Amino acid sequence: SRPEQLLELRLVGRDVVLTTASKGRGAWVCATRDCLEKLDTRSVSRAFKSAVSLEALGDPVVFCRELATRRVFEALGLARRQGLGVIGVEQTASALSRNEEGLALAASDLAERSARQLEAATVIGTCESIGRAMGLKRAGAVWIPAGKLAERLSFWIGLLRELGLPEQDDVVESAIE
């Protein structure tokens, strides 16, 4: 795996936590369901050359799904604050039709016509949850032009696809509160 496809395990005391970047010694795990499901105390203790506890992590798959959901919605807020996101179904559909480099996100509760225009977009959240993440009442679609933010969002969205997109909007709701 390339480094951008890895999650870092860090020690906080004896507890293992997951992160995407930090300083100092850590261990790395592939950002895949298979690797996360195989995490166990013995292998992680061997990696750190010390006895560790995975209790703080809980279920690594669930933890990573929730982490990725939070990161996606945080990035949407960041995109809005930095003026990087283009908000709206028509604008997003236009960028897709021009084959622009970037990332298209769409809400799960769009009207049928809008959803057809955005078939190539990644569906995540509802109009309300995407909007709230961006400081708006509602947003049906967002276009993030190519760049570091789009790359980071792609990582987290790829992890969500790997682990299964959240089926319940309560995961999304907790991510943006």
PDB file of C-alpha atoms in Angstrom:
ATOM      1  CA  SER A   1       0.000   0.000   0.000  1.00  0.00           C
ATOM      2  CA  ARG A   2       1.065   3.554  -0.665  1.00  0.00           C
ATOM      3  CA  PRO A   3       1.439   5.780   2.457  1.00  0.00           C
ATOM      4  CA  GLU A   4      -1.708   7.733   1.577  1.00  0.00           C
ATOM      5  CA  GLN A   5      -3.648   4.453   1.823  1.00  0.00           C
ATOM      6  CA  LEU A   6      -2.499   3.747   5.369  1.00  0.00           C
ATOM      7  CA  LEU A   7      -3.788   4.646   8.803  1.00  0.00           C
ATOM      8  CA  GLU A   8      -1.329   5.159  11.619  1.00  0.00           C
ATOM      9  CA  LEU A   9      -1.628   3.403  14.953  1.00  0.00           C
ATOM     10  CA  ARG A  10      -0.273   5.486  17.828  1.00  0.00           C
ATOM     11  CA  LEU A  11       0.242   4.762  21.490  1.00  0.00           C
ATOM     12  CA  VAL A  12      -1.342   6.995  24.101  1.00  0.00           C
ATOM     13  CA  GLY A  13      -0.067   5.451  27.305  1.00  0.00           C
ATOM     14  CA  ARG A  14      -0.781   1.771  26.654  1.00  0.00           C
ATOM     15  CA  ASP A  15      -3.860   2.461  24.523  1.00  0.00           C
ATOM     16  CA  VAL A  16      -3.701   2.219  20.747  1.00  0.00           C
ATOM     17  CA  VAL A  17      -5.457   4.941  18.748  1.00  0.00           C
ATOM     18  CA  LEU A  18      -5.795   5.497  14.996  1.00  0.00           C
ATOM     19  CA  THR A  19      -4.764   8.659  13.220  1.00  0.00           C
ATOM     20  CA  THR A  20      -3.699   9.755   9.758  1.00  0.00           C
ATOM     21  CA  ALA A  21      -0.635  11.781  10.650  1.00  0.00           C
ATOM     22  CA  SER A  22       1.524  12.414  13.685  1.00  0.00           C
ATOM     23  CA  LYS A  23       5.089  12.681  14.881  1.00  0.00           C
ATOM     24  CA  GLY A  24       7.212  10.013  16.446  1.00  0.00           C
ATOM     25  CA  ARG A  25       6.966   6.249  16.443  1.00  0.00           C
ATOM     26  CA  GLY A  26       3.883   4.557  15.142  1.00  0.00           C
ATOM     27  CA  ALA A  27       2.720   1.481  13.323  1.00  0.00           C
ATOM     28  CA  TRP A  28       0.736   1.451  10.120  1.00  0.00           C
ATOM     29  CA  VAL A  29      -2.283  -0.519   8.934  1.00  0.00           C
ATOM     30  CA  CYS A  30      -3.795  -0.692   5.460  1.00  0.00           C
ATOM     31  CA  ALA A  31      -7.024   1.253   5.109  1.00  0.00           C
ATOM     32  CA  THR A  32      -8.968  -1.869   4.170  1.00  0.00           C
ATOM     33  CA  ARG A  33     -11.666  -3.861   5.941  1.00  0.00           C
ATOM     34  CA  ASP A  34      -9.524  -7.005   5.810  1.00  0.00           C
ATOM     35  CA  CYS A  35      -6.527  -5.407   7.542  1.00  0.00           C
ATOM     36  CA  LEU A  36      -8.645  -3.621  10.137  1.00  0.00           C
ATOM     37  CA  GLU A  37     -10.512  -6.815  10.997  1.00  0.00           C
ATOM     38  CA  LYS A  38      -7.184  -8.601  11.542  1.00  0.00           C
ATOM     39  CA  LEU A  39      -5.898  -6.093  14.106  1.00  0.00           C
ATOM     40  CA  ASP A  40      -5.275  -7.918  17.351  1.00  0.00           C
ATOM     41  CA  THR A  41      -3.420  -7.214  20.570  1.00  0.00           C
ATOM     42  CA  ARG A  42      -0.635  -9.700  19.802  1.00  0.00           C
ATOM     43  CA  SER A  43       0.288  -8.273  16.391  1.00  0.00           C
ATOM     44  CA  VAL A  44       0.002  -4.645  17.494  1.00  0.00           C
ATOM     45  CA  SER A  45       2.057  -5.321  20.643  1.00  0.00           C
ATOM     46  CA  ARG A  46       4.709  -6.915  18.424  1.00  0.00           C
ATOM     47  CA  ALA A  47       4.715  -3.849  16.141  1.00  0.00           C
ATOM     48  CA  PHE A  48       5.233  -1.516  19.116  1.00  0.00           C
ATOM     49  CA  LYS A  49       7.580  -3.941  20.907  1.00  0.00           C
ATOM     50  CA  SER A  50       5.476  -3.344  24.011  1.00  0.00           C
ATOM     51  CA  ALA A  51       2.276  -4.634  25.626  1.00  0.00           C
ATOM     52  CA  VAL A  52      -0.661  -2.559  24.387  1.00  0.00           C
ATOM     53  CA  SER A  53      -4.432  -2.391  24.776  1.00  0.00           C
ATOM     54  CA  LEU A  54      -6.861  -2.117  21.887  1.00  0.00           C
ATOM     55  CA  GLU A  55      -9.807  -1.283  24.189  1.00  0.00           C
ATOM     56  CA  ALA A  56      -9.760   2.445  23.392  1.00  0.00           C
ATOM     57  CA  LEU A  57     -10.075   1.578  19.717  1.00  0.00           C
ATOM     58  CA  GLY A  58     -13.124  -0.656  20.094  1.00  0.00           C
ATOM     59  CA  ASP A  59     -14.171  -2.265  16.804  1.00  0.00           C
ATOM     60  CA  PRO A  60     -11.580  -0.925  14.324  1.00  0.00           C
ATOM     61  CA  VAL A  61     -13.988  -1.128  11.364  1.00  0.00           C
ATOM     62  CA  VAL A  62     -16.747   0.794  13.151  1.00  0.00           C
ATOM     63  CA  PHE A  63     -14.211   3.256  14.551  1.00  0.00           C
ATOM     64  CA  CYS A  64     -12.718   3.925  11.096  1.00  0.00           C
ATOM     65  CA  ARG A  65     -16.139   4.248   9.439  1.00  0.00           C
ATOM     66  CA  GLU A  66     -17.132   6.878  12.007  1.00  0.00           C
ATOM     67  CA  LEU A  67     -13.747   8.613  11.714  1.00  0.00           C
ATOM     68  CA  ALA A  68     -13.979   8.724   7.912  1.00  0.00           C
ATOM     69  CA  THR A  69     -17.531  10.096   8.069  1.00  0.00           C
ATOM     70  CA  ARG A  70     -16.410  12.860  10.449  1.00  0.00           C
ATOM     71  CA  ARG A  71     -13.417  13.691   8.253  1.00  0.00           C
ATOM     72  CA  VAL A  72     -15.570  13.951   5.113  1.00  0.00           C
ATOM     73  CA  PHE A  73     -17.991  16.386   6.753  1.00  0.00           C
ATOM     74  CA  GLU A  74     -15.174  18.379   8.380  1.00  0.00           C
ATOM     75  CA  ALA A  75     -13.528  18.694   4.958  1.00  0.00           C
ATOM     76  CA  LEU A  76     -16.788  19.984   3.465  1.00  0.00           C
ATOM     77  CA  GLY A  77     -16.877  22.717   6.101  1.00  0.00           C
ATOM     78  CA  LEU A  78     -13.234  23.512   5.379  1.00  0.00           C
ATOM     79  CA  ALA A  79     -13.955  23.678   1.643  1.00  0.00           C
ATOM     80  CA  ARG A  80     -16.712  26.213   2.265  1.00  0.00           C
ATOM     81  CA  ARG A  81     -14.549  28.353   4.581  1.00  0.00           C
ATOM     82  CA  GLN A  82     -11.670  28.344   2.079  1.00  0.00           C
ATOM     83  CA  GLY A  83     -13.928  29.032  -0.890  1.00  0.00           C
ATOM     84  CA  LEU A  84     -12.903  25.765  -2.553  1.00  0.00           C
ATOM     85  CA  GLY A  85     -16.266  24.049  -2.897  1.00  0.00           C
ATOM     86  CA  VAL A  86     -18.790  24.778  -5.618  1.00  0.00           C
ATOM     87  CA  ILE A  87     -22.233  24.163  -4.200  1.00  0.00           C
ATOM     88  CA  GLY A  88     -25.247  23.150  -6.270  1.00  0.00           C
ATOM     89  CA  VAL A  89     -26.584  20.391  -8.478  1.00  0.00           C
ATOM     90  CA  GLU A  90     -26.291  22.335 -11.752  1.00  0.00           C
ATOM     91  CA  GLN A  91     -22.738  23.514 -11.039  1.00  0.00           C
ATOM     92  CA  THR A  92     -21.605  20.034  -9.992  1.00  0.00           C
ATOM     93  CA  ALA A  93     -23.285  18.415 -13.010  1.00  0.00           C
ATOM     94  CA  SER A  94     -21.624  21.007 -15.261  1.00  0.00           C
ATOM     95  CA  ALA A  95     -18.156  20.246 -13.851  1.00  0.00           C
ATOM     96  CA  LEU A  96     -18.777  16.518 -14.346  1.00  0.00           C
ATOM     97  CA  SER A  97     -19.970  17.009 -17.939  1.00  0.00           C
ATOM     98  CA  ARG A  98     -16.807  19.010 -18.742  1.00  0.00           C
ATOM     99  CA  ASN A  99     -14.702  16.138 -17.276  1.00  0.00           C
ATOM    100  CA  GLU A 100     -13.030  18.556 -14.882  1.00  0.00           C
ATOM    101  CA  GLU A 101     -10.571  17.098 -12.400  1.00  0.00           C
ATOM    102  CA  GLY A 102     -12.101  17.026  -8.953  1.00  0.00           C
ATOM    103  CA  LEU A 103     -14.558  15.338  -6.675  1.00  0.00           C
ATOM    104  CA  ALA A 104     -18.361  15.379  -6.899  1.00  0.00           C
ATOM    105  CA  LEU A 105     -20.504  14.642  -3.864  1.00  0.00           C
ATOM    106  CA  ALA A 106     -24.287  14.359  -3.905  1.00  0.00           C
ATOM    107  CA  ALA A 107     -27.026  13.955  -1.327  1.00  0.00           C
ATOM    108  CA  SER A 108     -29.002  10.742  -1.046  1.00  0.00           C
ATOM    109  CA  ASP A 109     -32.351  12.544  -1.071  1.00  0.00           C
ATOM    110  CA  LEU A 110     -32.096  14.458  -4.348  1.00  0.00           C
ATOM    111  CA  ALA A 111     -34.999  14.601  -6.765  1.00  0.00           C
ATOM    112  CA  GLU A 112     -34.848  11.901  -9.449  1.00  0.00           C
ATOM    113  CA  ARG A 113     -33.888  14.370 -12.205  1.00  0.00           C
ATOM    114  CA  SER A 114     -31.045  15.810 -10.113  1.00  0.00           C
ATOM    115  CA  ALA A 115     -29.830  12.357  -9.121  1.00  0.00           C
ATOM    116  CA  ARG A 116     -29.648  11.369 -12.820  1.00  0.00           C
ATOM    117  CA  GLN A 117     -27.505  14.432 -13.550  1.00  0.00           C
ATOM    118  CA  LEU A 118     -25.103  13.380 -10.802  1.00  0.00           C
ATOM    119  CA  GLU A 119     -24.807   9.638 -11.420  1.00  0.00           C
ATOM    120  CA  ALA A 120     -20.992   9.906 -11.350  1.00  0.00           C
ATOM    121  CA  ALA A 121     -21.003  11.656  -7.944  1.00  0.00           C
ATOM    122  CA  THR A 122     -20.382   9.925  -4.627  1.00  0.00           C
ATOM    123  CA  VAL A 123     -23.575   9.855  -2.602  1.00  0.00           C
ATOM    124  CA  ILE A 124     -23.058  10.727   1.051  1.00  0.00           C
ATOM    125  CA  GLY A 125     -25.470  12.178   3.561  1.00  0.00           C
ATOM    126  CA  THR A 126     -28.662  14.105   2.925  1.00  0.00           C
ATOM    127  CA  CYS A 127     -29.203  17.604   1.561  1.00  0.00           C
ATOM    128  CA  GLU A 128     -29.611  18.762   5.147  1.00  0.00           C
ATOM    129  CA  SER A 129     -26.472  17.055   6.527  1.00  0.00           C
ATOM    130  CA  ILE A 130     -24.261  18.203   3.636  1.00  0.00           C
ATOM    131  CA  GLY A 131     -25.678  21.701   3.945  1.00  0.00           C
ATOM    132  CA  ARG A 132     -25.146  21.821   7.699  1.00  0.00           C
ATOM    133  CA  ALA A 133     -21.542  20.667   7.292  1.00  0.00           C
ATOM    134  CA  MET A 134     -21.031  23.611   4.949  1.00  0.00           C
ATOM    135  CA  GLY A 135     -22.823  26.145   7.131  1.00  0.00           C
ATOM    136  CA  LEU A 136     -25.981  26.186   5.013  1.00  0.00           C
ATOM    137  CA  LYS A 137     -29.528  24.975   5.480  1.00  0.00           C
ATOM    138  CA  ARG A 138     -29.339  22.501   2.571  1.00  0.00           C
ATOM    139  CA  ALA A 139     -26.914  21.532  -0.188  1.00  0.00           C
ATOM    140  CA  GLY A 140     -27.743  18.825  -2.713  1.00  0.00           C
ATOM    141  CA  ALA A 141     -24.338  18.581  -4.345  1.00  0.00           C
ATOM    142  CA  VAL A 142     -20.791  19.858  -3.962  1.00  0.00           C
ATOM    143  CA  TRP A 143     -17.914  19.991  -6.414  1.00  0.00           C
ATOM    144  CA  ILE A 144     -14.397  20.106  -4.963  1.00  0.00           C
ATOM    145  CA  PRO A 145     -11.797  20.969  -7.634  1.00  0.00           C
ATOM    146  CA  ALA A 146      -8.637  18.851  -7.865  1.00  0.00           C
ATOM    147  CA  GLY A 147      -6.073  19.646  -5.195  1.00  0.00           C
ATOM    148  CA  LYS A 148      -4.944  18.601  -1.724  1.00  0.00           C
ATOM    149  CA  LEU A 149      -8.422  18.870  -0.200  1.00  0.00           C
ATOM    150  CA  ALA A 150      -9.973  16.763  -2.967  1.00  0.00           C
ATOM    151  CA  GLU A 151      -7.196  14.180  -2.521  1.00  0.00           C
ATOM    152  CA  ARG A 152      -7.781  13.999   1.232  1.00  0.00           C
ATOM    153  CA  LEU A 153     -11.535  13.751   0.733  1.00  0.00           C
ATOM    154  CA  SER A 154     -10.960  10.981  -1.809  1.00  0.00           C
ATOM    155  CA  PHE A 155      -8.960   9.031   0.781  1.00  0.00           C
ATOM    156  CA  TRP A 156     -11.742   9.249   3.379  1.00  0.00           C
ATOM    157  CA  ILE A 157     -14.467   8.518   0.839  1.00  0.00           C
ATOM    158  CA  GLY A 158     -12.468   5.538  -0.436  1.00  0.00           C
ATOM    159  CA  LEU A 159     -12.232   4.265   3.136  1.00  0.00           C
ATOM    160  CA  LEU A 160     -15.992   4.704   3.547  1.00  0.00           C
ATOM    161  CA  ARG A 161     -16.604   2.750   0.349  1.00  0.00           C
ATOM    162  CA  GLU A 162     -14.265   0.018   1.561  1.00  0.00           C
ATOM    163  CA  LEU A 163     -15.934  -0.205   4.965  1.00  0.00           C
ATOM    164  CA  GLY A 164     -19.474   0.449   3.765  1.00  0.00           C
ATOM    165  CA  LEU A 165     -21.066   3.876   3.608  1.00  0.00           C
ATOM    166  CA  PRO A 166     -23.007   4.702   6.768  1.00  0.00           C
ATOM    167  CA  GLU A 167     -26.538   3.401   6.372  1.00  0.00           C
ATOM    168  CA  GLN A 168     -27.955   5.408   9.227  1.00  0.00           C
ATOM    169  CA  ASP A 169     -28.069   9.156   9.083  1.00  0.00           C
ATOM    170  CA  ASP A 170     -27.347   9.245  12.831  1.00  0.00           C
ATOM    171  CA  VAL A 171     -23.687   8.452  12.081  1.00  0.00           C
ATOM    172  CA  VAL A 172     -23.679  11.408   9.688  1.00  0.00           C
ATOM    173  CA  GLU A 173     -25.531  13.578  12.217  1.00  0.00           C
ATOM    174  CA  SER A 174     -22.997  12.886  14.968  1.00  0.00           C
ATOM    175  CA  ALA A 175     -20.172  13.608  12.527  1.00  0.00           C
ATOM    176  CA  ILE A 176     -21.321  17.150  11.855  1.00  0.00           C
ATOM    177  CA  GLU A 177     -22.413  18.230  15.327  1.00  0.00           C
TER     178      GLU A 177
END
